[in-house]
XYZ file of C-alpha atoms in Angstrom:
250
model
C -17.014 35.111 69.821
C -13.928 36.667 68.278
C -12.298 33.226 68.269
C -15.216 31.790 66.257
C -14.996 34.638 63.753
C -11.262 34.138 63.416
C -11.781 30.396 62.870
C -14.367 31.049 60.145
C -11.972 33.452 58.460
C -9.224 30.838 58.614
C -11.498 28.097 57.214
C -12.690 30.330 54.429
C -9.156 31.334 53.578
C -7.753 27.833 53.437
C -10.818 25.860 52.314
C -9.620 23.061 50.031
C -12.950 23.007 48.204
C -12.730 26.673 47.281
C -12.599 27.749 43.590
C -9.050 28.708 42.638
C -9.865 29.153 38.970
C -9.173 32.882 39.375
C -5.516 31.854 39.453
C -5.894 30.898 35.768
C -7.973 33.926 34.859
C -11.115 31.892 34.187
C -14.245 30.624 35.838
C -14.727 27.035 36.915
C -17.671 26.569 34.574
C -16.316 26.162 31.049
C -19.440 24.908 29.296
C -20.390 28.312 27.927
C -17.116 30.204 27.676
C -14.750 27.333 26.804
C -12.094 28.875 29.047
C -9.547 27.062 31.182
C -10.696 25.762 34.586
C -9.570 23.667 37.548
C -11.338 20.701 35.901
C -9.135 21.153 32.843
C -6.088 21.507 35.042
C -6.994 18.307 36.892
C -7.479 16.357 33.636
C -4.066 17.515 32.427
C -2.469 16.586 35.719
C -3.976 13.093 35.876
C -3.125 12.324 32.235
C -6.610 12.441 30.705
C -5.645 15.029 28.110
C -2.612 12.995 27.138
C -4.769 9.906 26.578
C -7.281 11.861 24.518
C -4.572 13.420 22.383
C -2.905 10.057 21.801
C -6.251 8.546 20.799
C -6.992 11.478 18.500
C -3.658 11.380 16.702
C -3.727 7.590 16.530
C -7.019 7.874 14.663
C -5.574 10.561 12.417
C -2.562 8.368 11.633
C -4.815 5.378 10.938
C -6.945 7.408 8.523
C -3.824 8.768 6.842
C -2.370 5.273 6.512
C -5.619 3.933 5.053
C -5.758 6.841 2.605
C -2.123 6.322 1.622
C -2.715 2.600 1.156
C -5.697 3.283 -1.092
C -3.741 5.843 -3.139
C -0.820 3.445 -3.447
C -3.118 0.673 -4.649
C -4.693 2.945 -7.268
C -1.273 4.180 -8.353
C -0.043 0.595 -8.697
C -3.033 -0.346 -10.852
C -2.677 2.784 -12.978
C 1.034 2.206 -13.566
C 0.362 -1.409 -14.488
C -2.391 -0.357 -16.893
C -0.254 2.354 -18.479
C 2.621 -0.108 -18.964
C 0.204 -2.561 -20.619
C -1.032 0.189 -22.967
C 2.549 1.080 -23.868
C 3.282 -2.574 -24.734
C 0.142 -2.995 -26.831
C 0.824 0.303 -28.638
C 4.415 -0.778 -29.353
C 3.157 -4.106 -30.707
C 0.634 -2.309 -32.890
C 3.188 0.089 -34.375
C 5.626 -2.730 -35.162
C 6.024 -2.864 -38.953
C 6.329 -6.647 -38.911
C 2.694 -6.911 -37.886
C 1.659 -5.213 -41.127
C 3.730 -7.313 -43.507
C 2.403 -10.189 -45.578
C 3.129 -13.616 -44.195
C 2.674 -17.208 -45.205
C -0.500 -18.260 -43.464
C -2.787 -21.266 -43.736
C -6.279 -20.808 -45.092
C -9.127 -23.133 -45.905
C -10.667 -23.206 -49.356
C -14.324 -22.208 -48.931
C -15.453 -24.652 -51.613
C -13.314 -27.712 -50.981
C -12.458 -27.148 -47.314
C -8.871 -27.960 -48.176
C -6.207 -26.151 -46.130
C -3.518 -24.395 -48.125
C -0.680 -22.011 -47.476
C -0.969 -18.525 -48.961
C 0.822 -15.218 -48.613
C -1.461 -12.650 -47.077
C -1.852 -10.267 -44.152
C -2.526 -11.991 -40.859
C -5.839 -10.273 -40.157
C -6.458 -12.352 -37.058
C -3.177 -11.187 -35.490
C -3.743 -7.572 -36.566
C -7.307 -7.546 -35.196
C -6.167 -9.086 -31.926
C -3.452 -6.440 -31.582
C -5.932 -3.607 -32.166
C -8.439 -5.181 -29.773
C -5.817 -5.438 -26.996
C -4.757 -1.868 -27.686
C -8.338 -0.586 -27.361
C -8.960 -2.541 -24.143
C -5.737 -1.270 -22.531
C -6.523 2.266 -23.671
C -9.984 2.141 -22.078
C -8.527 0.789 -18.830
C -6.042 3.647 -18.548
C -8.653 6.300 -19.366
C -10.933 4.968 -16.634
C -8.188 4.645 -14.007
C -6.647 8.024 -14.797
C -10.065 9.645 -14.371
C -10.052 8.567 -10.698
C -6.604 10.007 -10.014
C -5.968 13.192 -8.021
C -2.505 13.654 -9.539
C -2.169 16.713 -11.769
C 0.558 15.002 -13.815
C -1.618 11.944 -14.414
C -4.666 14.012 -15.337
C -2.678 16.305 -17.630
C -1.207 13.380 -19.564
C -4.596 11.650 -19.661
C -6.112 14.789 -21.202
C -3.345 14.805 -23.805
C -3.978 11.111 -24.480
C -7.711 11.549 -25.054
C -6.983 14.723 -27.029
C -4.818 12.770 -29.481
C -7.636 10.273 -29.927
C -10.254 13.011 -30.341
C -8.146 14.648 -33.042
C -8.081 11.361 -34.985
C -11.641 10.172 -34.335
C -12.774 10.672 -37.943
C -9.986 8.493 -39.297
C -10.483 5.992 -36.480
C -14.176 5.655 -37.363
C -13.189 4.577 -40.881
C -11.250 1.685 -39.359
C -14.185 0.537 -37.238
C -13.072 2.280 -34.045
C -15.482 4.801 -32.539
C -15.157 6.895 -29.382
C -18.047 6.244 -27.044
C -19.085 7.215 -23.538
C -16.260 8.206 -21.214
C -13.825 8.726 -24.134
C -13.504 4.951 -24.524
C -12.785 3.089 -27.755
C -15.320 0.706 -29.287
C -14.052 -1.690 -31.957
C -16.246 -3.152 -34.696
C -14.154 -6.109 -35.867
C -16.139 -6.684 -39.065
C -15.681 -3.090 -40.215
C -12.034 -3.184 -39.190
C -11.244 -6.284 -41.268
C -12.750 -4.608 -44.330
C -10.590 -1.497 -43.925
C -7.854 -0.590 -46.374
C -4.613 -2.154 -45.146
C -2.487 0.721 -46.450
C -4.541 3.219 -44.473
C -4.331 1.090 -41.341
C -0.579 0.655 -41.658
C 0.078 4.374 -42.150
C -2.147 5.176 -39.177
C -0.857 2.623 -36.675
C 2.630 1.546 -37.749
C 5.988 3.237 -37.370
C 7.374 6.418 -35.882
C 4.992 9.334 -35.180
C 1.955 7.176 -35.915
C -1.147 7.256 -33.755
C 0.055 4.170 -31.867
C 3.482 5.769 -31.358
C 1.953 8.909 -29.835
C -0.263 6.843 -27.540
C 2.785 4.817 -26.483
C 4.628 7.976 -25.428
C 1.658 9.261 -23.430
C 1.182 5.878 -21.786
C 4.818 6.023 -20.696
C 4.303 9.529 -19.260
C 1.250 8.345 -17.298
C 3.239 5.394 -15.957
C 5.985 7.728 -14.707
C 3.431 10.094 -13.164
C 1.694 7.202 -11.395
C 5.010 6.041 -9.941
C 5.587 9.508 -8.496
C 2.267 9.644 -6.634
C 3.595 7.873 -3.554
C 7.060 9.456 -3.627
C 8.297 11.197 -0.457
C 11.452 12.808 0.860
C 13.373 10.926 3.524
C 14.882 12.533 6.634
C 18.320 12.593 4.992
C 16.948 14.621 2.087
C 16.927 11.821 -0.494
C 13.821 11.147 -2.546
C 11.992 7.904 -1.855
C 9.492 6.507 -4.308
C 7.353 4.051 -2.380
C 5.747 2.519 -5.461
C 9.032 2.045 -7.321
C 10.702 0.613 -4.225
C 7.790 -1.748 -3.665
C 8.003 -3.057 -7.235
C 11.789 -3.353 -6.898
C 11.450 -5.287 -3.634
C 9.013 -7.700 -5.246
C 11.500 -8.338 -8.054
C 14.360 -8.805 -5.565
C 12.297 -11.259 -3.520
C 11.644 -13.364 -6.589
C 15.346 -13.568 -7.456
């Protein structure tokens, strides 16, 4: 009888199915307490945790990459739009655009074509139209940006326009929904050329101020994807990507 009792004690003591979770200071059931158990220990030992962690971080990296790709695409479009606005503003403020030229016109009565010296209203109107379209594009794209630098410069840009909206309205340009420009070509072509020239042409004109802000937005957009490399140098992904495209074409 004593031998049977001793055997039971031995079996109980060395039972391989016994709960050893007390060794980890927790119960085996973790559903309610969330504490560490032999099941957790087993999953770590057989590599299950490692697989889960790898899957988790792989998903995180994929989401981060997708987000970065989307931001880079938006930054690329914004920089391109801002550069286009700068070019159209520079073209608009060019004094040569506002000088009289020898142009060909048709006589309304005879239909005969003759050369006269006059302002090229078609070229001027086209320049203003391109300027307004590029301006609207930048305002819309900048509104979707999360960059403080982009938003700050965009606010300054629309602020300059808001401050001049009364004068702009006299030239056929009104500010509509979303701070966007709307051009009435008929009203514009009837505007006083001296007023238009003083407003758009030359240094410190409206077009000149817009050009400077467009340049600032372009720089800010290029910085969106910039990062620091392991060696401490600053890497601008967008600028490098544009540079690589140029190099590949050469």
